[in-house]
PDB file of C-alpha atoms in Angstrom:
ATOM      1  CA  UNK A  21       5.431  -6.959  19.360  1.00 70.00           C
ATOM      2  CA  UNK A  22       5.283  -3.173  19.020  1.00 76.00           C
ATOM      3  CA  UNK A  23       7.344  -1.857  16.114  1.00 75.00           C
ATOM      4  CA  UNK A  24       7.519   1.902  15.647  1.00 76.00           C
ATOM      5  CA  UNK A  25       8.707   2.858  12.144  1.00 70.00           C
ATOM      6  CA  UNK A  26       8.573   6.545  13.088  1.00 72.00           C
ATOM      7  CA  UNK A  27      11.623   6.459  15.340  1.00 80.00           C
ATOM      8  CA  UNK A  28      15.241   6.510  14.245  1.00 81.00           C
ATOM      9  CA  UNK A  29      16.020   3.062  15.654  1.00 83.00           C
ATOM     10  CA  UNK A  30      16.010   0.457  12.828  1.00 83.00           C
ATOM     11  CA  UNK A  31      13.183  -2.064  12.863  1.00 80.00           C
ATOM     12  CA  UNK A  32      15.558  -5.040  13.119  1.00 83.00           C
ATOM     13  CA  UNK A  33      17.042  -3.584  16.325  1.00 86.00           C
ATOM     14  CA  UNK A  34      13.550  -2.956  17.727  1.00 86.00           C
ATOM     15  CA  UNK A  35      12.679  -6.602  17.020  1.00 85.00           C
ATOM     16  CA  UNK A  36      15.887  -7.866  18.625  1.00 85.00           C
ATOM     17  CA  UNK A  37      15.392  -5.698  21.716  1.00 86.00           C
ATOM     18  CA  UNK A  38      11.791  -6.790  22.139  1.00 86.00           C
ATOM     19  CA  UNK A  39      12.655 -10.452  21.745  1.00 86.00           C
ATOM     20  CA  UNK A  40      15.494  -9.992  24.207  1.00 85.00           C
ATOM     21  CA  UNK A  41      13.153  -8.297  26.685  1.00 88.00           C
ATOM     22  CA  UNK A  42      10.577 -11.079  26.265  1.00 88.00           C
ATOM     23  CA  UNK A  43      13.241 -13.658  27.042  1.00 87.00           C
ATOM     24  CA  UNK A  44      14.521 -11.672  30.014  1.00 88.00           C
ATOM     25  CA  UNK A  45      11.021 -11.251  31.480  1.00 91.00           C
ATOM     26  CA  UNK A  46      10.319 -14.938  30.850  1.00 88.00           C
ATOM     27  CA  UNK A  47       7.524 -14.360  28.347  1.00 89.00           C
ATOM     28  CA  UNK A  48       9.640 -16.874  26.438  1.00 87.00           C
ATOM     29  CA  UNK A  49      11.231 -19.137  29.054  1.00 87.00           C
ATOM     30  CA  UNK A  50      14.422 -20.967  28.182  1.00 87.00           C
ATOM     31  CA  UNK A  51      13.949 -23.844  25.724  1.00 87.00           C
ATOM     32  CA  UNK A  52      10.555 -22.536  24.536  1.00 85.00           C
ATOM     33  CA  UNK A  53       9.648 -21.611  20.995  1.00 85.00           C
ATOM     34  CA  UNK A  54       9.755 -17.952  19.931  1.00 85.00           C
ATOM     35  CA  UNK A  55       7.912 -16.438  16.933  1.00 81.00           C
ATOM     36  CA  UNK A  56       9.345 -17.601  13.618  1.00 80.00           C
ATOM     37  CA  UNK A  57      10.731 -15.236  11.029  1.00 80.00           C
ATOM     38  CA  UNK A  58       7.585 -15.930   8.973  1.00 81.00           C
ATOM     39  CA  UNK A  59       5.369 -14.892  11.900  1.00 81.00           C
ATOM     40  CA  UNK A  60       7.445 -11.747  12.451  1.00 78.00           C
ATOM     41  CA  UNK A  61       7.422 -11.002   8.727  1.00 79.00           C
ATOM     42  CA  UNK A  62       3.653 -11.316   8.733  1.00 80.00           C
ATOM     43  CA  UNK A  63       3.463  -8.788  11.556  1.00 76.00           C
ATOM     44  CA  UNK A  64       5.695  -6.355   9.683  1.00 76.00           C
ATOM     45  CA  UNK A  65       3.611  -6.660   6.496  1.00 77.00           C
ATOM     46  CA  UNK A  66       0.536  -5.719   8.502  1.00 77.00           C
ATOM     47  CA  UNK A  67       2.469  -2.748   9.832  1.00 76.00           C
ATOM     48  CA  UNK A  68       3.449  -1.705   6.300  1.00 80.00           C
ATOM     49  CA  UNK A  69      -0.209  -1.830   5.278  1.00 82.00           C
ATOM     50  CA  UNK A  70      -1.252   0.291   8.230  1.00 82.00           C
ATOM     51  CA  UNK A  71       1.510   2.807   7.497  1.00 84.00           C
ATOM     52  CA  UNK A  72       0.409   3.008   3.880  1.00 86.00           C
ATOM     53  CA  UNK A  73      -3.096   3.965   5.011  1.00 89.00           C
ATOM     54  CA  UNK A  74      -1.612   6.535   7.416  1.00 89.00           C
ATOM     55  CA  UNK A  75       0.457   8.005   4.582  1.00 91.00           C
ATOM     56  CA  UNK A  76      -2.670   8.204   2.416  1.00 92.00           C
ATOM     57  CA  UNK A  77      -4.469   9.966   5.308  1.00 92.00           C
ATOM     58  CA  UNK A  78      -7.161   7.278   5.537  1.00 93.00           C
ATOM     59  CA  UNK A  79      -6.360   6.319   9.131  1.00 91.00           C
ATOM     60  CA  UNK A  80      -4.451   8.059  11.884  1.00 89.00           C
ATOM     61  CA  UNK A  81      -2.835   7.088  15.144  1.00 85.00           C
ATOM     62  CA  UNK A  82      -3.765   8.489  18.521  1.00 85.00           C
ATOM     63  CA  UNK A  83      -0.775   7.898  20.718  1.00 82.00           C
ATOM     64  CA  UNK A  84      -1.627   5.349  23.389  1.00 80.00           C
ATOM     65  CA  UNK A  85      -5.160   4.789  22.054  1.00 84.00           C
ATOM     66  CA  UNK A  86      -4.687   3.043  18.715  1.00 80.00           C
ATOM     67  CA  UNK A  87      -5.620   3.624  15.105  1.00 82.00           C
ATOM     68  CA  UNK A  88      -8.706   5.516  13.953  1.00 89.00           C
ATOM     69  CA  UNK A  89     -10.490   6.122  10.645  1.00 92.00           C
ATOM     70  CA  UNK A  90      -9.930   9.692   9.518  1.00 91.00           C
ATOM     71  CA  UNK A  91     -12.880  11.922   8.665  1.00 93.00           C
ATOM     72  CA  UNK A  92     -13.402  11.883   4.890  1.00 92.00           C
ATOM     73  CA  UNK A  93     -11.711   8.474   4.506  1.00 93.00           C
ATOM     74  CA  UNK A  94     -14.605   6.938   2.559  1.00 92.00           C
ATOM     75  CA  UNK A  95     -14.564   9.735  -0.012  1.00 92.00           C
ATOM     76  CA  UNK A  96     -10.764   9.517  -0.303  1.00 92.00           C
ATOM     77  CA  UNK A  97     -11.001   5.772  -0.958  1.00 92.00           C
ATOM     78  CA  UNK A  98     -13.777   6.321  -3.513  1.00 92.00           C
ATOM     79  CA  UNK A  99     -11.697   8.878  -5.434  1.00 92.00           C
ATOM     80  CA  UNK A 100      -8.617   6.647  -5.295  1.00 91.00           C
ATOM     81  CA  UNK A 101     -10.512   3.615  -6.590  1.00 89.00           C
ATOM     82  CA  UNK A 102     -12.196   5.621  -9.322  1.00 91.00           C
ATOM     83  CA  UNK A 103      -8.812   6.805 -10.568  1.00 88.00           C
ATOM     84  CA  UNK A 104      -7.473   3.240 -10.467  1.00 88.00           C
ATOM     85  CA  UNK A 105     -10.529   1.890 -12.317  1.00 91.00           C
ATOM     86  CA  UNK A 106      -9.265   2.983 -15.731  1.00 89.00           C
ATOM     87  CA  UNK A 107      -5.841   1.437 -15.286  1.00 85.00           C
ATOM     88  CA  UNK A 108      -7.060  -1.821 -13.766  1.00 85.00           C
ATOM     89  CA  UNK A 109     -10.140  -2.493 -15.873  1.00 90.00           C
ATOM     90  CA  UNK A 110     -10.767  -0.170 -18.809  1.00 92.00           C
ATOM     91  CA  UNK A 111      -7.256  -0.216 -20.271  1.00 90.00           C
ATOM     92  CA  UNK A 112      -7.117  -4.009 -20.005  1.00 90.00           C
ATOM     93  CA  UNK A 113     -10.578  -4.317 -21.586  1.00 94.00           C
ATOM     94  CA  UNK A 114      -9.603  -2.115 -24.525  1.00 94.00           C
ATOM     95  CA  UNK A 115      -6.316  -3.959 -24.991  1.00 93.00           C
ATOM     96  CA  UNK A 116      -8.056  -7.351 -25.056  1.00 93.00           C
ATOM     97  CA  UNK A 117     -10.822  -6.052 -27.335  1.00 95.00           C
ATOM     98  CA  UNK A 118      -8.166  -4.740 -29.711  1.00 94.00           C
ATOM     99  CA  UNK A 119      -6.583  -8.202 -29.874  1.00 95.00           C
ATOM    100  CA  UNK A 120     -10.028  -9.581 -30.742  1.00 95.00           C
ATOM    101  CA  UNK A 121     -10.481  -6.893 -33.450  1.00 96.00           C
ATOM    102  CA  UNK A 122     -13.587  -5.568 -31.725  1.00 96.00           C
ATOM    103  CA  UNK A 123     -14.977  -2.148 -32.526  1.00 95.00           C
ATOM    104  CA  UNK A 124     -15.853   0.514 -29.978  1.00 95.00           C
ATOM    105  CA  UNK A 125     -19.577  -0.037 -30.600  1.00 96.00           C
ATOM    106  CA  UNK A 126     -19.236  -3.757 -29.832  1.00 95.00           C
ATOM    107  CA  UNK A 127     -17.494  -3.037 -26.543  1.00 94.00           C
ATOM    108  CA  UNK A 128     -20.139  -0.482 -25.556  1.00 95.00           C
ATOM    109  CA  UNK A 129     -22.857  -2.998 -26.433  1.00 95.00           C
ATOM    110  CA  UNK A 130     -21.239  -5.610 -24.186  1.00 94.00           C
ATOM    111  CA  UNK A 131     -20.956  -3.118 -21.332  1.00 93.00           C
ATOM    112  CA  UNK A 132     -24.615  -2.160 -21.720  1.00 94.00           C
ATOM    113  CA  UNK A 133     -25.561  -5.849 -21.728  1.00 94.00           C
ATOM    114  CA  UNK A 134     -23.572  -6.268 -18.508  1.00 92.00           C
ATOM    115  CA  UNK A 135     -25.415  -3.375 -16.871  1.00 91.00           C
ATOM    116  CA  UNK A 136     -28.784  -4.825 -17.951  1.00 91.00           C
ATOM    117  CA  UNK A 137     -27.836  -8.210 -16.532  1.00 88.00           C
ATOM    118  CA  UNK A 138     -26.739  -6.595 -13.252  1.00 86.00           C
ATOM    119  CA  UNK A 139     -30.016  -4.656 -12.941  1.00 87.00           C
ATOM    120  CA  UNK A 140     -32.114  -7.776 -13.668  1.00 86.00           C
ATOM    121  CA  UNK A 141     -30.286  -9.785 -11.002  1.00 81.00           C
ATOM    122  CA  UNK A 142     -31.186  -7.312  -8.232  1.00 71.00           C
TER     123      UNK A 142
END
């Protein structure tokens, strides 16, 4: 199924038209099973993920050829993940440490211990 979110036609109409065409061309003969709503939903979630990466300029579409990784994508992802690191890990660590009445020095000591353990396991 080929859904194009960049055209004015709503996605539900595109789905209906493509299913209709598949029935008409006997891709789905009468009395045969068609994709379930869960299967179609799965397809659309994949599409949303791809569109998100297009919006973030990590991938791009070449009409008729498919999707490609944009030059500089790795650096863009690195910068994005670095900015998310504080929110996802550091803030949560500090919040939990605060609940445990831990001091800044104790947290730093634990982080250093973690780095030492990581280096020794290599």
